[in-house]
mmCIF file of C-alpha atoms in Angstrom:
data_model
loop_
_atom_site.group_PDB
_atom_site.id
_atom_site.type_symbol
_atom_site.label_atom_id
_atom_site.label_comp_id
_atom_site.label_asym_id
_atom_site.label_seq_id
_atom_site.Cartn_x
_atom_site.Cartn_y
_atom_site.Cartn_z
ATOM 1 C CA UNK A 181 -2.898 19.770 -51.445
ATOM 2 C CA UNK A 182 -5.932 21.150 -49.676
ATOM 3 C CA UNK A 183 -6.504 24.736 -50.697
ATOM 4 C CA UNK A 184 -9.494 25.144 -48.387
ATOM 5 C CA UNK A 185 -9.166 23.715 -44.902
ATOM 6 C CA UNK A 186 -11.723 23.184 -42.199
ATOM 7 C CA UNK A 187 -9.640 21.849 -39.352
ATOM 8 C CA UNK A 188 -12.484 21.020 -37.005
ATOM 9 C CA UNK A 189 -14.384 17.937 -38.205
ATOM 10 C CA UNK A 190 -17.070 18.481 -35.606
ATOM 11 C CA UNK A 191 -18.450 21.057 -33.200
ATOM 12 C CA UNK A 192 -21.028 20.749 -30.453
ATOM 13 C CA UNK A 193 -22.886 23.800 -29.125
ATOM 14 C CA UNK A 194 -25.746 24.395 -26.709
ATOM 15 C CA UNK A 195 -28.967 25.782 -28.114
ATOM 16 C CA UNK A 196 -29.053 29.556 -27.864
ATOM 17 C CA UNK A 197 -25.287 29.943 -27.774
ATOM 18 C CA UNK A 198 -22.997 31.065 -30.564
ATOM 19 C CA UNK A 199 -21.564 28.593 -33.078
ATOM 20 C CA UNK A 200 -18.292 29.562 -34.729
ATOM 21 C CA UNK A 201 -17.087 27.539 -37.696
ATOM 22 C CA UNK A 202 -13.644 28.258 -39.080
ATOM 23 C CA UNK A 203 -12.070 27.960 -42.507
ATOM 24 C CA UNK A 204 -8.559 28.665 -43.784
ATOM 25 C CA UNK A 205 -7.385 28.911 -47.356
ATOM 26 C CA UNK A 206 -3.990 28.893 -48.997
ATOM 27 C CA UNK A 207 -4.614 30.192 -52.512
ATOM 28 C CA UNK A 208 -4.215 33.974 -52.575
ATOM 29 C CA UNK A 209 -6.186 34.091 -55.837
ATOM 30 C CA UNK A 210 -9.357 33.207 -53.944
ATOM 31 C CA UNK A 211 -11.471 36.264 -53.381
ATOM 32 C CA UNK A 212 -15.000 34.966 -53.164
ATOM 33 C CA UNK A 213 -16.082 32.681 -50.368
ATOM 34 C CA UNK A 214 -19.229 30.758 -49.631
ATOM 35 C CA UNK A 215 -20.716 28.571 -46.946
ATOM 36 C CA UNK A 216 -22.930 25.643 -47.787
ATOM 37 C CA UNK A 217 -25.029 23.624 -45.390
ATOM 38 C CA UNK A 218 -25.791 19.947 -45.824
ATOM 39 C CA UNK A 219 -28.391 17.822 -44.083
ATOM 40 C CA UNK A 220 -28.222 14.007 -44.267
ATOM 41 C CA UNK A 221 -29.584 12.546 -47.501
ATOM 42 C CA UNK A 222 -29.723 15.979 -49.104
ATOM 43 C CA UNK A 223 -27.413 17.945 -51.337
ATOM 44 C CA UNK A 224 -25.512 20.975 -50.041
ATOM 45 C CA UNK A 225 -27.462 24.236 -50.084
ATOM 46 C CA UNK A 226 -26.058 27.732 -50.290
ATOM 47 C CA UNK A 227 -26.066 29.634 -47.009
ATOM 48 C CA UNK A 228 -24.089 32.851 -47.244
ATOM 49 C CA UNK A 229 -21.196 34.347 -49.184
ATOM 50 C CA UNK A 230 -18.646 37.132 -48.966
ATOM 51 C CA UNK A 231 -16.346 38.787 -51.450
ATOM 52 C CA UNK A 232 -12.897 40.056 -50.617
ATOM 53 C CA UNK A 233 -13.958 43.694 -50.804
ATOM 54 C CA UNK A 234 -15.825 43.132 -47.553
ATOM 55 C CA UNK A 235 -14.758 41.825 -44.181
ATOM 56 C CA UNK A 236 -18.232 40.981 -42.932
ATOM 57 C CA UNK A 237 -21.550 39.876 -44.378
ATOM 58 C CA UNK A 238 -24.652 39.283 -42.334
ATOM 59 C CA UNK A 239 -27.887 37.462 -43.072
ATOM 60 C CA UNK A 240 -30.197 37.046 -40.134
ATOM 61 C CA UNK A 241 -28.584 34.749 -37.579
ATOM 62 C CA UNK A 242 -25.650 34.036 -39.888
ATOM 63 C CA UNK A 243 -22.572 36.242 -40.212
ATOM 64 C CA UNK A 244 -19.434 35.505 -42.167
ATOM 65 C CA UNK A 245 -16.179 37.277 -41.320
ATOM 66 C CA UNK A 246 -13.212 37.430 -43.670
ATOM 67 C CA UNK A 247 -9.619 38.160 -42.672
ATOM 68 C CA UNK A 248 -7.700 38.333 -45.935
ATOM 69 C CA UNK A 249 -4.301 38.907 -44.391
ATOM 70 C CA UNK A 250 -4.690 35.737 -42.352
ATOM 71 C CA UNK A 251 -6.448 33.877 -45.182
ATOM 72 C CA UNK A 252 -9.145 32.980 -42.709
ATOM 73 C CA UNK A 253 -12.898 33.143 -42.615
ATOM 74 C CA UNK A 254 -15.443 32.182 -40.052
ATOM 75 C CA UNK A 255 -19.176 31.608 -39.906
ATOM 76 C CA UNK A 256 -21.023 32.740 -36.796
ATOM 77 C CA UNK A 257 -24.493 31.471 -35.991
ATOM 78 C CA UNK A 258 -26.291 33.358 -33.239
ATOM 79 C CA UNK A 259 -28.367 32.078 -31.564
ATOM 80 C CA UNK A 260 -27.798 28.457 -32.528
ATOM 81 C CA UNK A 261 -30.889 26.314 -32.971
ATOM 82 C CA UNK A 262 -31.300 22.531 -33.132
ATOM 83 C CA UNK A 263 -32.310 22.866 -36.794
ATOM 84 C CA UNK A 264 -28.840 24.236 -37.516
ATOM 85 C CA UNK A 265 -27.383 20.785 -36.870
ATOM 86 C CA UNK A 266 -25.804 19.880 -40.213
ATOM 87 C CA UNK A 267 -22.475 19.669 -42.001
ATOM 88 C CA UNK A 268 -21.139 23.062 -43.060
ATOM 89 C CA UNK A 269 -18.807 23.364 -46.033
ATOM 90 C CA UNK A 270 -16.605 26.322 -46.731
ATOM 91 C CA UNK A 271 -15.931 27.001 -50.428
ATOM 92 C CA UNK A 272 -13.777 29.455 -52.356
ATOM 93 C CA UNK A 273 -13.305 30.747 -55.853
ATOM 94 C CA UNK A 274 -11.494 33.515 -57.708
ATOM 95 C CA UNK A 275 -14.097 36.198 -58.459
ATOM 96 C CA UNK A 276 -15.280 36.203 -62.045
ATOM 97 C CA UNK A 277 -13.252 33.090 -62.399
ATOM 98 C CA UNK A 278 -14.767 32.043 -65.641
ATOM 99 C CA UNK A 279 -13.773 28.442 -65.738
ATOM 100 C CA UNK A 280 -12.694 27.817 -62.165
ATOM 101 C CA UNK A 281 -15.275 25.935 -60.128
ATOM 102 C CA UNK A 282 -15.670 26.181 -56.385
ATOM 103 C CA UNK A 283 -13.088 24.526 -54.160
ATOM 104 C CA UNK A 284 -14.609 23.014 -51.022
ATOM 105 C CA UNK A 285 -13.261 22.144 -47.610
ATOM 106 C CA UNK A 286 -13.953 18.813 -45.910
ATOM 107 C CA UNK A 287 -16.779 20.190 -43.821
ATOM 108 C CA UNK A 288 -17.542 20.657 -40.137
ATOM 109 C CA UNK A 289 -20.380 18.746 -38.524
ATOM 110 C CA UNK A 290 -22.292 21.044 -36.180
ATOM 111 C CA UNK A 291 -24.481 19.561 -33.473
ATOM 112 C CA UNK A 292 -26.724 21.954 -31.595
ATOM 113 C CA UNK A 293 -27.887 20.420 -28.357
ATOM 114 C CA UNK A 294 -31.265 21.401 -26.938
ATOM 115 C CA UNK B 101 -35.975 21.176 -53.577
ATOM 116 C CA UNK B 102 -33.032 22.573 -55.543
ATOM 117 C CA UNK B 103 -34.522 21.676 -58.927
ATOM 118 C CA UNK B 104 -31.540 19.452 -59.746
ATOM 119 C CA UNK B 105 -32.458 15.798 -60.221
ATOM 120 C CA UNK B 106 -30.026 12.934 -59.907
ATOM 121 C CA UNK B 107 -30.632 9.265 -60.604
ATOM 122 C CA UNK B 108 -30.167 6.712 -59.284
ATOM 123 C CA UNK B 109 -30.116 7.682 -55.600
ATOM 124 C CA UNK B 110 -28.364 4.467 -54.624
ATOM 125 C CA UNK B 111 -26.340 2.012 -56.635
ATOM 126 C CA UNK B 112 -24.505 -1.130 -55.552
ATOM 127 C CA UNK B 113 -22.208 -2.855 -57.978
ATOM 128 C CA UNK B 114 -19.098 -4.993 -58.154
ATOM 129 C CA UNK B 115 -15.492 -4.170 -58.893
ATOM 130 C CA UNK B 116 -14.680 -4.020 -62.580
ATOM 131 C CA UNK B 117 -18.187 -2.961 -63.555
ATOM 132 C CA UNK B 118 -19.362 0.201 -65.266
ATOM 133 C CA UNK B 119 -22.152 2.528 -64.138
ATOM 134 C CA UNK B 120 -23.791 5.686 -65.421
ATOM 135 C CA UNK B 121 -25.069 8.452 -63.187
ATOM 136 C CA UNK B 122 -27.555 10.908 -64.584
ATOM 137 C CA UNK B 123 -28.259 14.542 -63.770
ATOM 138 C CA UNK B 124 -30.946 16.955 -64.898
ATOM 139 C CA UNK B 125 -30.033 20.561 -64.072
ATOM 140 C CA UNK B 126 -32.415 23.282 -62.935
ATOM 141 C CA UNK B 127 -34.585 24.609 -65.681
ATOM 142 C CA UNK B 128 -32.596 27.207 -67.625
ATOM 143 C CA UNK B 129 -29.208 26.375 -66.103
ATOM 144 C CA UNK B 130 -26.525 25.812 -68.708
ATOM 145 C CA UNK B 131 -23.685 24.678 -66.463
ATOM 146 C CA UNK B 132 -23.428 21.255 -64.873
ATOM 147 C CA UNK B 133 -20.752 20.295 -62.363
ATOM 148 C CA UNK B 134 -19.882 16.878 -60.973
ATOM 149 C CA UNK B 135 -18.386 16.509 -57.503
ATOM 150 C CA UNK B 136 -17.310 13.424 -55.585
ATOM 151 C CA UNK B 137 -17.534 13.115 -51.819
ATOM 152 C CA UNK B 138 -15.640 10.159 -50.389
ATOM 153 C CA UNK B 139 -15.600 9.202 -46.728
ATOM 154 C CA UNK B 140 -14.103 11.988 -44.611
ATOM 155 C CA UNK B 141 -13.363 14.017 -47.713
ATOM 156 C CA UNK B 142 -14.766 17.258 -48.900
ATOM 157 C CA UNK B 143 -16.452 17.791 -52.197
ATOM 158 C CA UNK B 144 -13.862 17.047 -54.860
ATOM 159 C CA UNK B 145 -14.522 18.709 -58.196
ATOM 160 C CA UNK B 146 -14.508 16.298 -61.108
ATOM 161 C CA UNK B 147 -15.698 18.091 -64.237
ATOM 162 C CA UNK B 148 -17.857 20.938 -65.536
ATOM 163 C CA UNK B 149 -19.885 21.278 -68.711
ATOM 164 C CA UNK B 150 -21.415 24.442 -70.103
ATOM 165 C CA UNK B 151 -24.041 24.228 -72.825
ATOM 166 C CA UNK B 152 -22.749 20.899 -74.048
ATOM 167 C CA UNK B 153 -19.043 21.638 -73.940
ATOM 168 C CA UNK B 154 -16.458 20.695 -71.373
ATOM 169 C CA UNK B 155 -15.443 23.844 -69.440
ATOM 170 C CA UNK B 156 -13.192 22.701 -66.646
ATOM 171 C CA UNK B 157 -11.620 19.505 -65.447
ATOM 172 C CA UNK B 158 -10.627 18.619 -61.921
ATOM 173 C CA UNK B 159 -9.360 15.452 -60.320
ATOM 174 C CA UNK B 160 -11.246 13.142 -62.618
ATOM 175 C CA UNK B 161 -9.780 9.718 -63.229
ATOM 176 C CA UNK B 162 -9.241 8.484 -66.772
ATOM 177 C CA UNK B 163 -11.703 5.673 -66.005
ATOM 178 C CA UNK B 164 -14.379 8.319 -65.575
ATOM 179 C CA UNK B 165 -15.981 10.349 -68.320
ATOM 180 C CA UNK B 166 -18.912 12.684 -68.657
ATOM 181 C CA UNK B 167 -20.969 14.455 -71.242
ATOM 182 C CA UNK B 168 -23.751 16.986 -71.476
ATOM 183 C CA UNK B 169 -26.478 16.416 -74.006
ATOM 184 C CA UNK B 170 -28.413 18.948 -76.140
ATOM 185 C CA UNK B 171 -31.268 18.910 -73.635
ATOM 186 C CA UNK B 172 -28.630 19.915 -71.019
ATOM 187 C CA UNK B 173 -28.864 16.794 -68.909
ATOM 188 C CA UNK B 174 -25.530 15.232 -68.060
ATOM 189 C CA UNK B 175 -24.204 11.745 -67.474
ATOM 190 C CA UNK B 176 -21.152 10.662 -65.525
ATOM 191 C CA UNK B 177 -19.761 7.310 -66.620
ATOM 192 C CA UNK B 178 -17.600 5.354 -64.204
ATOM 193 C CA UNK B 179 -15.839 2.274 -65.554
ATOM 194 C CA UNK B 180 -13.518 -0.471 -64.273
ATOM 195 C CA UNK B 181 -14.852 0.312 -60.846
ATOM 196 C CA UNK B 182 -12.644 -0.103 -57.784
ATOM 197 C CA UNK B 183 -13.528 -0.264 -54.102
ATOM 198 C CA UNK B 184 -12.159 3.246 -53.681
ATOM 199 C CA UNK B 185 -14.721 4.642 -56.097
ATOM 200 C CA UNK B 186 -17.423 4.131 -53.479
ATOM 201 C CA UNK B 187 -18.634 7.642 -52.732
ATOM 202 C CA UNK B 188 -21.431 10.145 -53.013
ATOM 203 C CA UNK B 189 -21.497 11.751 -56.423
ATOM 204 C CA UNK B 190 -23.140 15.146 -56.579
ATOM 205 C CA UNK B 191 -24.290 17.046 -59.578
ATOM 206 C CA UNK B 192 -24.743 20.809 -59.357
ATOM 207 C CA UNK B 193 -25.949 23.373 -61.810
ATOM 208 C CA UNK B 194 -25.698 27.112 -62.283
ATOM 209 C CA UNK B 195 -26.862 29.581 -64.847
ATOM 210 C CA UNK B 196 -23.434 30.959 -65.613
ATOM 211 C CA UNK B 197 -20.379 29.588 -67.346
ATOM 212 C CA UNK B 198 -18.172 30.030 -64.303
ATOM 213 C CA UNK B 199 -18.977 30.172 -60.655
ATOM 214 C CA UNK B 200 -18.804 33.948 -60.668
ATOM 215 C CA UNK B 201 -22.081 34.303 -58.819
ATOM 216 C CA UNK B 202 -20.823 31.634 -56.480
ATOM 217 C CA UNK B 203 -24.049 29.809 -56.019
ATOM 218 C CA UNK B 204 -24.334 26.267 -57.202
ATOM 219 C CA UNK B 205 -27.529 24.285 -56.836
ATOM 220 C CA UNK B 206 -26.891 20.698 -55.844
ATOM 221 C CA UNK B 207 -28.856 17.554 -56.377
ATOM 222 C CA UNK B 208 -29.370 15.022 -53.595
ATOM 223 C CA UNK B 209 -26.502 12.895 -54.818
ATOM 224 C CA UNK B 210 -26.036 9.352 -56.045
ATOM 225 C CA UNK B 211 -24.504 7.000 -53.521
ATOM 226 C CA UNK B 212 -22.309 4.429 -55.225
ATOM 227 C CA UNK B 213 -21.161 1.351 -53.354
ATOM 228 C CA UNK B 214 -18.597 -0.883 -55.016
ATOM 229 C CA UNK B 215 -18.295 -4.347 -53.471
#
């Protein structure tokens, strides 16, 4: 049973345009969400996070939006750059979970075309 | 460079064999996590250790075991290997006991191929 779902395995976007990556979750106990980025032959690296007390968190070109009622979050990248081409993983956890590690989605492969 | 070191980077072995994957966490991190990424799958949590003790267990098979040593490095032992065990195995570390800060630091992974 997938608790964190990324339904789009891949996404292709033109350079300079907006990339929108989506993530849905089923566990209502989740209240802290993260995005990780993974390049080939490297481990995932932390990108941005959001807690459930917020509905938006912004860091430069990256913005994460959270819709708790819909159990949905999205990552917006504006403007998209070729260097953003990577696999993006959505992850979730109960805040101050103590012993509960992050639950990851299957990832979305973003290709930014120059 | 995340500061997390995993060895070996690549490993090819046969069914029925046993392998050991090693992880050195970031300096000062007490928690080590093991994740498995199979083809077309996300990162599946296997097991977590904190300061030498098992903290949480995920979908880890009985054929798999792990431990964390006093110097905080960790080993994941995979035995009676099957074709389906072929995957990328990631180790991650964090400074806290849980993932309450959210951020895990991942190694580059160990790619296991079982033939």
